[in-house]
CSV table of C-alpha atoms and ligand atoms in Angstrom, one decimal:
chain,number,residue,atom,x,y,z
P,1,MET,CA,-47.0,-9.1,-12.1
P,2,SER,CA,-44.4,-8.3,-9.5
P,3,LYS,CA,-41.4,-6.2,-10.2
P,4,LYS,CA,-38.1,-8.0,-10.6
P,5,ARG,CA,-34.5,-6.9,-9.9
P,6,VAL,CA,-32.8,-7.1,-13.3
P,7,ALA,CA,-29.0,-7.1,-13.8
P,8,TYR,CA,-27.9,-6.2,-17.3
P,9,TYR,CA,-24.3,-7.0,-18.4
P,10,TYR,CA,-22.8,-5.0,-21.2
P,11,ASP,CA,-19.2,-4.1,-22.3
P,12,GLY,CA,-19.0,-1.1,-24.6
P,13,ASP,CA,-16.1,-2.7,-26.5
P,14,VAL,CA,-18.0,-5.8,-27.7
P,15,GLY,CA,-19.5,-4.2,-30.8
P,16,ALA,CA,-16.2,-3.4,-32.3
P,17,PHE,CA,-15.1,-7.0,-32.9
P,18,THR,CA,-15.6,-8.5,-36.3
P,19,TYR,CA,-15.4,-12.1,-37.5
P,20,GLY,CA,-14.3,-10.8,-40.9
P,21,LEU,CA,-15.8,-9.6,-44.1
P,22,GLY,CA,-19.0,-11.4,-45.1
P,23,HIS,CA,-19.1,-13.5,-41.9
P,24,PRO,CA,-22.7,-13.8,-40.8
P,25,MET,CA,-21.9,-13.4,-37.0
P,26,LYS,CA,-21.8,-9.7,-36.2
P,27,PRO,CA,-21.0,-8.7,-32.7
P,28,HIS,CA,-22.2,-5.2,-33.7
P,29,ARG,CA,-25.8,-6.4,-33.1
P,30,ILE,CA,-25.0,-6.4,-29.3
P,31,ARG,CA,-24.2,-2.7,-29.6
P,32,MET,CA,-27.3,-2.0,-31.7
P,33,THR,CA,-29.4,-3.8,-29.0
P,34,HIS,CA,-27.8,-1.8,-26.3
P,35,ASP,CA,-28.4,1.5,-28.1
P,36,LEU,CA,-32.1,0.6,-28.6
P,37,VAL,CA,-32.4,-0.4,-24.9
P,38,SER,CA,-30.9,2.9,-24.0
P,39,ALA,CA,-33.1,4.9,-26.4
P,40,TYR,CA,-36.2,3.3,-24.7
P,41,ASP,CA,-34.9,4.6,-21.3
P,42,MET,CA,-34.5,1.1,-19.9
P,43,LEU,CA,-31.0,1.5,-18.5
P,44,ASP,CA,-32.1,3.4,-15.4
P,45,LYS,CA,-34.7,0.7,-14.6
P,46,MET,CA,-32.0,-2.0,-14.0
P,47,HIS,CA,-28.5,-2.6,-12.7
P,48,VAL,CA,-26.3,-2.0,-15.7
P,49,LEU,CA,-22.9,-3.6,-15.1
P,50,ARG,CA,-19.7,-4.1,-17.1
P,51,PRO,CA,-18.7,-7.7,-16.6
P,52,LYS,CA,-15.3,-8.7,-15.3
P,53,ARG,CA,-13.5,-10.3,-18.3
P,54,ALA,CA,-13.1,-14.0,-17.9
P,55,THR,CA,-9.5,-15.0,-17.4
P,56,PRO,CA,-7.8,-18.0,-19.1
P,57,GLU,CA,-7.9,-19.8,-15.7
P,58,THR,CA,-11.7,-19.4,-15.2
P,59,MET,CA,-12.2,-20.7,-18.8
P,60,THR,CA,-10.5,-23.9,-17.9
P,61,ALA,CA,-13.3,-24.8,-15.5
P,62,PHE,CA,-14.7,-26.3,-18.8
P,63,HIS,CA,-12.1,-26.0,-21.6
P,64,THR,CA,-8.8,-27.8,-21.7
P,65,ASP,CA,-5.6,-25.9,-20.8
P,66,GLU,CA,-4.2,-26.6,-24.2
P,67,TYR,CA,-7.1,-25.1,-26.1
P,68,ILE,CA,-7.3,-22.0,-23.8
P,69,HIS,CA,-3.5,-21.5,-24.2
P,70,PHE,CA,-3.9,-21.7,-27.9
P,71,LEU,CA,-6.9,-19.2,-28.0
P,72,ASN,CA,-5.1,-16.8,-25.7
P,73,ARG,CA,-2.2,-16.4,-28.2
P,74,VAL,CA,-3.6,-17.1,-31.7
P,75,THR,CA,-3.6,-14.1,-34.1
P,76,PRO,CA,-4.7,-14.0,-37.8
P,77,GLU,CA,-1.0,-14.2,-38.7
P,78,THR,CA,-0.1,-17.3,-36.5
P,79,ALA,CA,-3.4,-19.2,-37.0
P,80,GLU,CA,-2.2,-21.4,-39.8
P,81,GLU,CA,0.8,-22.6,-37.8
P,82,LEU,CA,-0.9,-22.9,-34.4
P,83,THR,CA,-3.9,-24.8,-35.7
P,84,TYR,CA,-1.5,-27.3,-37.4
P,85,HIS,CA,-2.8,-26.1,-40.8
P,86,GLY,CA,-6.4,-25.9,-39.8
P,87,THR,CA,-6.6,-29.4,-38.3
P,88,ARG,CA,-7.0,-28.4,-34.6
P,89,PHE,CA,-8.9,-26.0,-32.3
P,90,LEU,CA,-10.7,-23.9,-35.0
P,91,MET,CA,-13.3,-24.9,-37.6
P,92,GLY,CA,-12.4,-23.3,-40.9
P,93,GLU,CA,-14.5,-20.3,-42.1
P,94,ASP,CA,-17.0,-20.7,-39.3
P,95,ASN,CA,-14.4,-20.0,-36.7
P,96,PRO,CA,-11.8,-17.6,-38.0
P,97,ALA,CA,-8.9,-16.5,-35.8
P,98,PHE,CA,-10.1,-12.9,-36.0
P,99,GLU,CA,-8.3,-9.9,-34.5
P,100,GLY,CA,-9.0,-9.8,-30.7
P,101,VAL,CA,-10.8,-13.2,-30.6
P,102,PHE,CA,-9.7,-14.0,-27.1
P,103,GLU,CA,-10.8,-10.6,-25.8
P,104,PHE,CA,-14.2,-11.0,-27.4
P,105,CYS,CA,-14.5,-14.4,-25.7
P,106,SER,CA,-13.5,-13.0,-22.4
P,107,ILE,CA,-16.2,-10.4,-22.6
P,108,SER,CA,-18.9,-12.9,-23.7
P,109,ALA,CA,-17.9,-15.5,-21.0
P,110,GLY,CA,-17.2,-12.9,-18.3
P,111,GLY,CA,-20.8,-11.7,-18.8
P,112,SER,CA,-22.4,-15.1,-18.3
P,113,ILE,CA,-20.2,-15.9,-15.3
P,114,SER,CA,-20.9,-12.5,-13.7
P,115,ALA,CA,-24.7,-13.0,-14.4
P,116,ALA,CA,-24.6,-16.4,-12.6
P,117,GLN,CA,-22.8,-14.8,-9.6
P,118,ARG,CA,-25.3,-12.0,-9.4
P,119,ILE,CA,-28.1,-14.6,-9.3
P,120,THR,CA,-26.4,-16.9,-6.7
P,121,CYS,CA,-25.6,-14.1,-4.3
P,122,GLY,CA,-29.2,-13.1,-4.4
P,123,ALA,CA,-28.7,-9.6,-5.8
P,124,ALA,CA,-30.9,-10.1,-8.9
P,125,ASP,CA,-33.9,-12.1,-10.0
P,126,ILE,CA,-33.1,-11.9,-13.7
P,127,ALA,CA,-29.6,-11.4,-15.2
P,128,ILE,CA,-29.0,-10.6,-18.9
P,129,ASN,CA,-26.0,-11.1,-21.1
P,130,TRP,CA,-26.8,-10.6,-24.8
P,131,ALA,CA,-23.1,-11.2,-25.6
P,132,GLY,CA,-23.4,-14.8,-24.3
P,133,GLY,CA,-25.3,-17.8,-25.5
P,134,LEU,CA,-22.5,-19.3,-27.6
P,135,HIS,CA,-23.7,-22.9,-27.3
P,136,HIS,CA,-21.6,-24.8,-29.8
P,137,ALA,CA,-18.2,-24.4,-28.2
P,138,LYS,CA,-16.6,-27.7,-27.1
P,139,LYS,CA,-14.2,-28.6,-24.3
P,140,ARG,CA,-11.2,-28.7,-26.7
P,141,GLU,CA,-12.3,-26.8,-29.8
P,142,ALA,CA,-14.4,-24.0,-31.4
P,143,SER,CA,-17.5,-24.8,-33.4
P,144,GLY,CA,-20.2,-22.9,-35.3
P,145,PHE,CA,-19.1,-19.3,-34.6
P,146,CYS,CA,-18.5,-20.2,-30.9
P,147,TYR,CA,-15.1,-20.4,-29.2
P,148,ILE,CA,-15.7,-20.3,-25.5
P,149,ASN,CA,-18.9,-21.9,-24.0
P,150,ASP,CA,-20.0,-19.1,-21.8
P,151,ILE,CA,-23.2,-21.0,-21.0
P,152,VAL,CA,-21.4,-24.1,-19.6
P,153,LEU,CA,-19.2,-21.7,-17.5
P,154,GLY,CA,-22.3,-19.9,-16.2
P,155,ILE,CA,-24.1,-23.1,-15.3
P,156,LEU,CA,-21.0,-24.4,-13.5
P,157,GLU,CA,-21.0,-21.2,-11.5
P,158,LEU,CA,-24.7,-21.8,-10.6
P,159,LEU,CA,-24.0,-25.4,-9.6
P,160,ARG,CA,-21.7,-24.2,-6.9
P,161,THR,CA,-24.8,-22.9,-5.0
P,162,TYR,CA,-27.8,-24.7,-6.5
P,163,PRO,CA,-28.6,-28.4,-6.7
P,164,ARG,CA,-30.4,-28.3,-10.1
P,165,VAL,CA,-30.2,-26.0,-13.2
P,166,LEU,CA,-32.5,-26.0,-16.2
P,167,TYR,CA,-31.0,-24.9,-19.6
P,168,ILE,CA,-33.4,-24.0,-22.3
P,169,ASP,CA,-32.2,-23.2,-25.9
P,170,ILE,CA,-34.6,-21.5,-28.4
P,171,ASP,CA,-31.8,-20.8,-31.0
P,172,CYS,CA,-32.7,-22.4,-34.4
P,173,HIS,CA,-29.6,-24.6,-34.0
P,174,HIS,CA,-29.1,-27.5,-31.6
P,175,GLY,CA,-27.4,-26.6,-28.3
P,176,ASP,CA,-24.9,-29.4,-28.7
P,177,GLY,CA,-22.0,-28.0,-26.7
P,178,VAL,CA,-24.1,-27.5,-23.6
P,179,GLU,CA,-25.9,-30.8,-24.0
P,180,GLU,CA,-22.6,-32.6,-24.3
P,181,ALA,CA,-21.1,-30.9,-21.2
P,182,PHE,CA,-23.9,-32.1,-19.0
P,183,TYR,CA,-24.9,-35.3,-20.8
P,184,THR,CA,-24.2,-37.6,-17.8
P,185,THR,CA,-25.5,-35.6,-14.9
P,186,ASP,CA,-28.9,-35.3,-13.4
P,187,ARG,CA,-28.1,-31.9,-11.9
P,188,VAL,CA,-28.5,-30.1,-15.2
P,189,MET,CA,-31.4,-30.6,-17.5
P,190,THR,CA,-30.9,-29.3,-21.1
P,191,CYS,CA,-33.7,-28.7,-23.5
P,192,SER,CA,-33.1,-27.5,-27.0
P,193,PHE,CA,-35.7,-26.6,-29.6
P,194,HIS,CA,-34.1,-26.6,-33.1
P,195,LYS,CA,-34.4,-27.2,-36.8
P,196,PHE,CA,-33.4,-30.8,-37.5
P,197,GLY,CA,-32.6,-32.4,-40.8
P,198,GLU,CA,-29.8,-31.3,-43.2
P,199,TYR,CA,-28.9,-28.5,-40.8
P,200,PHE,CA,-25.9,-27.6,-38.6
P,201,PRO,CA,-24.7,-29.2,-36.4
P,202,GLY,CA,-26.7,-32.3,-37.3
P,203,THR,CA,-27.3,-33.6,-33.7
P,204,GLY,CA,-30.3,-33.4,-31.4
P,205,THR,CA,-32.7,-36.2,-32.2
P,206,GLN,CA,-35.1,-37.4,-29.6
P,207,GLU,CA,-33.1,-40.6,-29.3
P,208,ASP,CA,-30.4,-38.5,-27.7
P,209,ARG,CA,-31.7,-38.1,-24.1
P,210,GLY,CA,-28.6,-38.4,-21.8
P,211,ARG,CA,-26.6,-41.2,-20.5
P,212,ASP,CA,-25.9,-42.9,-17.1
P,213,LYS,CA,-27.2,-40.7,-14.3
P,214,GLY,CA,-28.1,-38.1,-16.9
P,215,ARG,CA,-30.5,-40.5,-18.8
P,216,ASN,CA,-33.7,-38.5,-19.6
P,217,TYR,CA,-32.1,-35.2,-18.5
P,218,ALA,CA,-31.3,-34.1,-22.1
P,219,VAL,CA,-34.5,-33.2,-23.9
P,220,ASN,CA,-34.5,-32.5,-27.7
P,221,VAL,CA,-37.3,-31.0,-29.6
P,222,PRO,CA,-36.4,-31.4,-33.3
P,223,LEU,CA,-38.5,-29.2,-35.6
P,224,LYS,CA,-39.0,-28.6,-39.3
P,225,ASP,CA,-39.0,-25.4,-41.4
P,226,GLY,CA,-41.5,-22.6,-40.9
P,227,ILE,CA,-42.8,-23.1,-37.3
P,228,THR,CA,-45.1,-20.3,-36.3
P,229,ASP,CA,-45.8,-18.7,-32.9
P,230,GLU,CA,-48.8,-20.8,-32.2
P,231,ALA,CA,-47.3,-24.1,-33.1
P,232,PHE,CA,-44.1,-23.2,-31.1
P,233,LYS,CA,-46.1,-22.2,-28.0
P,234,ASN,CA,-48.0,-25.5,-28.3
P,235,VAL,CA,-44.8,-27.5,-27.9
P,236,PHE,CA,-42.8,-25.1,-25.7
P,237,GLU,CA,-45.4,-24.6,-22.9
P,238,PRO,CA,-46.3,-28.2,-22.2
P,239,VAL,CA,-42.8,-29.4,-22.4
P,240,ILE,CA,-41.3,-26.7,-20.2
P,241,ALA,CA,-44.3,-26.9,-17.8
P,242,LYS,CA,-43.7,-30.7,-17.4
P,243,ILE,CA,-39.9,-30.1,-16.9
P,244,LEU,CA,-40.6,-27.5,-14.2
P,245,GLU,CA,-42.9,-30.1,-12.5
P,246,VAL,CA,-40.6,-33.1,-12.6
P,247,PHE,CA,-37.2,-31.4,-12.4
P,248,ARG,CA,-38.0,-28.4,-10.1
P,249,PRO,CA,-34.9,-26.4,-11.1
P,250,SER,CA,-33.3,-23.9,-8.7
P,251,ALA,CA,-32.4,-21.6,-11.6
P,252,VAL,CA,-33.1,-21.4,-15.3
P,253,VAL,CA,-30.8,-20.3,-18.1
P,254,LEU,CA,-32.6,-19.3,-21.3
P,255,GLN,CA,-30.5,-19.1,-24.5
P,256,CYS,CA,-32.5,-16.6,-26.6
P,257,GLY,CA,-30.8,-17.2,-30.0
P,258,ALA,CA,-32.7,-14.9,-32.4
P,259,ASP,CA,-32.1,-17.0,-35.6
P,260,SER,CA,-35.4,-18.7,-34.8
P,261,LEU,CA,-37.1,-15.4,-35.9
P,262,ALA,CA,-38.9,-15.1,-39.2
P,263,GLY,CA,-36.7,-13.7,-41.9
P,264,ASP,CA,-33.4,-14.7,-40.3
P,265,LYS,CA,-30.5,-15.1,-42.8
P,266,LEU,CA,-29.5,-18.5,-41.5
P,267,GLY,CA,-32.6,-19.6,-39.6
P,268,CYS,CA,-35.7,-21.3,-41.1
P,269,PHE,CA,-38.4,-20.7,-38.6
P,270,ASN,CA,-41.3,-18.2,-38.7
P,271,LEU,CA,-41.5,-16.8,-35.2
P,272,THR,CA,-42.5,-13.2,-34.6
P,273,MET,CA,-40.8,-11.1,-32.0
P,274,GLN,CA,-43.8,-11.7,-29.7
P,275,GLY,CA,-43.7,-15.4,-30.2
P,276,HIS,CA,-40.0,-15.5,-29.4
P,277,ALA,CA,-40.5,-13.2,-26.3
P,278,HIS,CA,-43.3,-15.4,-25.1
P,279,CYS,CA,-40.7,-17.8,-23.9
P,280,VAL,CA,-39.2,-15.1,-21.7
P,281,GLN,CA,-42.6,-14.1,-20.4
P,282,PHE,CA,-43.5,-17.7,-19.6
P,283,LEU,CA,-40.3,-18.3,-17.6
P,284,ARG,CA,-40.4,-14.9,-15.8
P,285,GLN,CA,-43.8,-15.7,-14.4
P,286,GLN,CA,-42.5,-19.0,-12.8
P,287,ASN,CA,-40.6,-16.9,-10.2
P,288,ILE,CA,-37.4,-19.0,-10.5
P,289,PRO,CA,-34.1,-17.1,-10.8
P,290,LEU,CA,-33.5,-16.6,-14.5
P,291,ILE,CA,-30.5,-15.8,-16.8
P,292,LEU,CA,-31.2,-14.6,-20.3
P,293,LEU,CA,-28.4,-15.1,-22.9
P,294,GLY,CA,-28.0,-14.2,-26.5
P,295,GLY,CA,-26.9,-16.6,-29.2
P,296,GLY,CA,-27.5,-16.7,-32.9
P,297,GLY,CA,-29.4,-14.1,-34.9
P,298,TYR,CA,-28.2,-13.0,-38.4
P,299,THR,CA,-30.7,-10.4,-39.5
P,300,THR,CA,-29.2,-7.9,-37.1
P,301,LYS,CA,-32.0,-5.3,-37.0
P,302,ASN,CA,-34.5,-8.0,-35.9
P,303,VAL,CA,-32.0,-9.3,-33.3
P,304,ALA,CA,-31.8,-5.8,-31.8
P,305,ARG,CA,-35.5,-5.4,-31.8
P,306,THR,CA,-36.2,-8.7,-30.2
P,307,TRP,CA,-33.5,-8.6,-27.5
P,308,THR,CA,-34.6,-5.0,-26.7
P,309,TYR,CA,-38.2,-6.2,-26.3
P,310,GLU,CA,-37.1,-9.2,-24.2
P,311,THR,CA,-35.2,-6.8,-22.0
P,312,ALA,CA,-38.5,-4.9,-21.5
P,313,CYS,CA,-40.2,-8.3,-20.7
P,314,ALA,CA,-37.6,-9.0,-18.1
P,315,LEU,CA,-38.4,-5.6,-16.5
P,316,GLY,CA,-42.2,-6.3,-16.9
P,317,ILE,CA,-42.7,-3.1,-18.9
P,318,GLU,CA,-43.4,-4.6,-22.3
P,319,ASN,CA,-46.9,-3.2,-22.4
P,320,GLU,CA,-45.8,0.3,-21.8
P,321,ILE,CA,-43.3,0.4,-24.6
P,322,ASP,CA,-43.9,2.5,-27.8
P,323,GLN,CA,-44.2,0.4,-30.9
P,324,ASN,CA,-42.7,3.2,-32.9
P,325,LEU,CA,-38.9,3.1,-32.4
P,326,PRO,CA,-37.4,6.1,-30.6
P,327,TRP,CA,-34.5,7.9,-32.3
P,328,ASN,CA,-31.3,6.0,-31.9
P,329,GLU,CA,-27.8,5.8,-33.3
P,330,TYR,CA,-28.9,3.1,-35.9
P,331,PHE,CA,-32.4,4.4,-36.6
P,332,GLU,CA,-32.1,4.2,-40.4
P,333,TRP,CA,-31.3,0.5,-40.2
P,334,PHE,CA,-34.9,-0.1,-38.9
P,335,GLY,CA,-36.7,1.2,-42.0
P,336,PRO,CA,-39.0,1.3,-43.8
P,337,ARG,CA,-41.4,0.9,-40.9
P,338,TYR,CA,-39.2,1.9,-37.9
P,339,ARG,CA,-41.3,-0.2,-35.6
P,340,LEU,CA,-40.6,-2.6,-32.8
P,341,GLU,CA,-41.8,-5.7,-34.6
P,342,VAL,CA,-40.7,-8.8,-36.4
P,343,PRO,CA,-43.7,-9.9,-38.5
P,344,GLU,CA,-44.2,-13.5,-39.7
P,345,ASN,CA,-43.9,-14.3,-43.4
P,346,ASN,CA,-45.9,-16.6,-45.7
P,347,MET,CA,-43.7,-19.7,-45.5
P,348,GLU,CA,-45.5,-23.0,-44.9
P,349,ASP,CA,-45.3,-24.6,-41.5
P,350,LEU,CA,-44.0,-28.1,-42.2
P,351,ASN,CA,-44.5,-29.1,-38.5
P,352,VAL,CA,-48.2,-28.9,-38.5
P,353,LYS,CA,-49.0,-30.3,-42.0
P,354,ASP,CA,-48.1,-33.9,-41.2
P,355,GLY,CA,-48.8,-33.9,-37.5
P,356,SER,CA,-45.1,-34.3,-36.8
P,357,LEU,CA,-45.2,-31.7,-34.0
P,358,ASP,CA,-47.8,-33.7,-32.1
P,359,LYS,CA,-45.5,-36.7,-32.2
P,360,VAL,CA,-42.4,-34.7,-31.1
P,361,ARG,CA,-44.3,-33.2,-28.2
P,362,ALA,CA,-45.7,-36.6,-27.1
P,363,THR,CA,-42.3,-38.2,-27.3
P,364,ALA,CA,-40.7,-35.4,-25.1
P,365,LEU,CA,-43.5,-35.7,-22.5
P,366,GLN,CA,-43.2,-39.5,-22.5
P,367,GLN,CA,-39.5,-39.1,-21.8
P,368,LEU,CA,-40.1,-36.6,-18.9
P,369,SER,CA,-42.7,-38.9,-17.3
P,370,GLN,CA,-39.7,-41.3,-16.6
P,371,ILE,CA,-38.0,-38.8,-14.3
P,372,PRO,CA,-38.3,-40.1,-10.7
P,373,CYS,CA,-40.2,-37.8,-8.3
J,1,ZLM,N1,-19.0,-23.5,-44.3
J,1,ZLM,N2,-18.3,-16.4,-44.5
J,1,ZLM,C1,-24.7,-21.2,-35.9
J,1,ZLM,C2,-23.5,-21.8,-36.6
J,1,ZLM,C3,-23.8,-22.3,-38.0
J,1,ZLM,C4,-20.6,-26.0,-41.8
J,1,ZLM,C5,-20.9,-25.0,-44.1
J,1,ZLM,C6,-18.6,-22.1,-44.2
J,1,ZLM,C7,-22.5,-20.6,-42.3
J,1,ZLM,C8,-21.8,-19.7,-43.0
J,1,ZLM,C9,-18.4,-18.0,-42.8
J,1,ZLM,C10,-17.5,-15.4,-45.2
J,1,ZLM,C11,-25.5,-20.4,-33.6
J,1,ZLM,C12,-21.9,-25.3,-41.3
J,1,ZLM,C13,-20.5,-23.6,-44.1
J,1,ZLM,C14,-18.9,-21.2,-45.4
J,1,ZLM,C15,-18.7,-25.7,-43.3
J,1,ZLM,C16,-23.0,-22.3,-40.9
J,1,ZLM,C17,-17.7,-17.0,-43.4
J,1,ZLM,C18,-21.6,-18.1,-44.8
J,1,ZLM,C19,-20.3,-17.7,-44.3
J,1,ZLM,O1,-19.9,-16.1,-46.0
J,1,ZLM,C20,-19.5,-16.7,-45.0
J,1,ZLM,C21,-16.2,-15.9,-45.7
J,1,ZLM,C22,-19.7,-18.3,-43.2
J,1,ZLM,C23,-20.5,-19.3,-42.5
J,1,ZLM,C24,-22.3,-19.0,-44.1
J,1,ZLM,N3,-22.0,-21.6,-41.4
J,1,ZLM,C25,-23.9,-20.9,-42.3
J,1,ZLM,N4,-24.1,-21.9,-41.4
J,1,ZLM,C26,-22.8,-23.4,-40.0
J,1,ZLM,C27,-22.6,-23.0,-38.6
J,1,ZLM,C28,-24.3,-20.6,-34.6
J,1,ZLM,O2,-26.4,-19.5,-34.2
J,1,ZLM,O3,-26.2,-21.6,-33.3
J,1,ZLM,C29,-25.0,-19.8,-32.3
J,1,ZLM,C30,-24.3,-18.6,-32.3
J,1,ZLM,N5,-21.7,-24.3,-40.4
J,1,ZLM,O4,-23.0,-25.5,-41.8
J,1,ZLM,C31,-20.1,-25.8,-43.1
J,1,ZLM,C32,-20.6,-27.1,-42.6
J,1,ZLM,C33,-18.2,-24.2,-43.4
J,2,CA,CA1,-31.9,-24.6,-30.0
J,3,ZN,ZN1,-28.2,-20.6,-34.2
């Protein structure tokens, strides 16, 4: 497998932001990931870059002026007043007006925009921004822990150069914000794998497949609890292979939300680190420019393990990496085994039991067969 030029975006300030006591989203996991990547000596094998922070103006390529103006000035103290008593812009406890929220967003979005620029200028084959992947953010409001849609901003940057961009989302939640942004265009195909049924945000059925010119260019793969590596691969590979065949993307953006891992605090799938990373390996071998983004992931030690391993996959060195974790700043968090692994658990896979996975795959492939050649 040929070597690839990898650009890795990281801002040392990102780990210090906090959504507030008890909030499941912890920016500190980005720092844990970076520490582990560093302990594995991967930093000198790639271009490590601090992203330029996104300005309010660049954010308005997708978001409304009014929302960006709000986000740029809101503080914990003024939130009540500026949200008109919680009726606009933010979504209750999911999206608190935490200290430094705009700066956090500018780092996250700056990383994804910079990653896209690094790809379009031809300086990298793979670009990584683990602080990105915040797929729920809407044009005029925050949603589901996401304020600025760094993914949409990154894809818009890619569209300045490339005719077609494929977005793939393996976060346990539906990638609704990205789907909505590109719902009526045939230049971006979105494909989300997610838990569906009494689960946030509640969208992403296979009936939702795009509108007007974008009809059939939004692909949804709704899943049930407990999906394992094998079952996931058996739907991911054929659907993505078919998309690559009919859509022929110039670049791929993969949202690597880690709440699809076994044992996640909010997720309900049963993927191992290897099963999750298989998606990265599969896309890397297609030789199409690739952007890897973060996303969800609420059992932070497993997030750090998996995004570290996926960084190794991007570099093509995953087979050389020691399964015993090297000493690092957060070593004790990784006990009792101190290994680079996320094992599966004994939950039942409700997708396979009733053959629902076969139906979902068949429906997705049938939709894709309607894309003109
Ligand atoms: N309540 N605190 C995934 C985004 C999932 C909406 C139900 C809030 C939580 C959750 C927040 C400490 C991605 C919903 C939940 C309680 C209305 C969601 C703050 C616990 C807490 O203890 C908590 C005060 C909080 C939020 C749980 N919220 C779990 N699930 C989802 C949003 C984001 O992974 O896809 C990408 C990054 N929200 O279910 C409620 C309906 C708010
Ligand atoms: Ca998803
Ligand atoms: Zn999620």
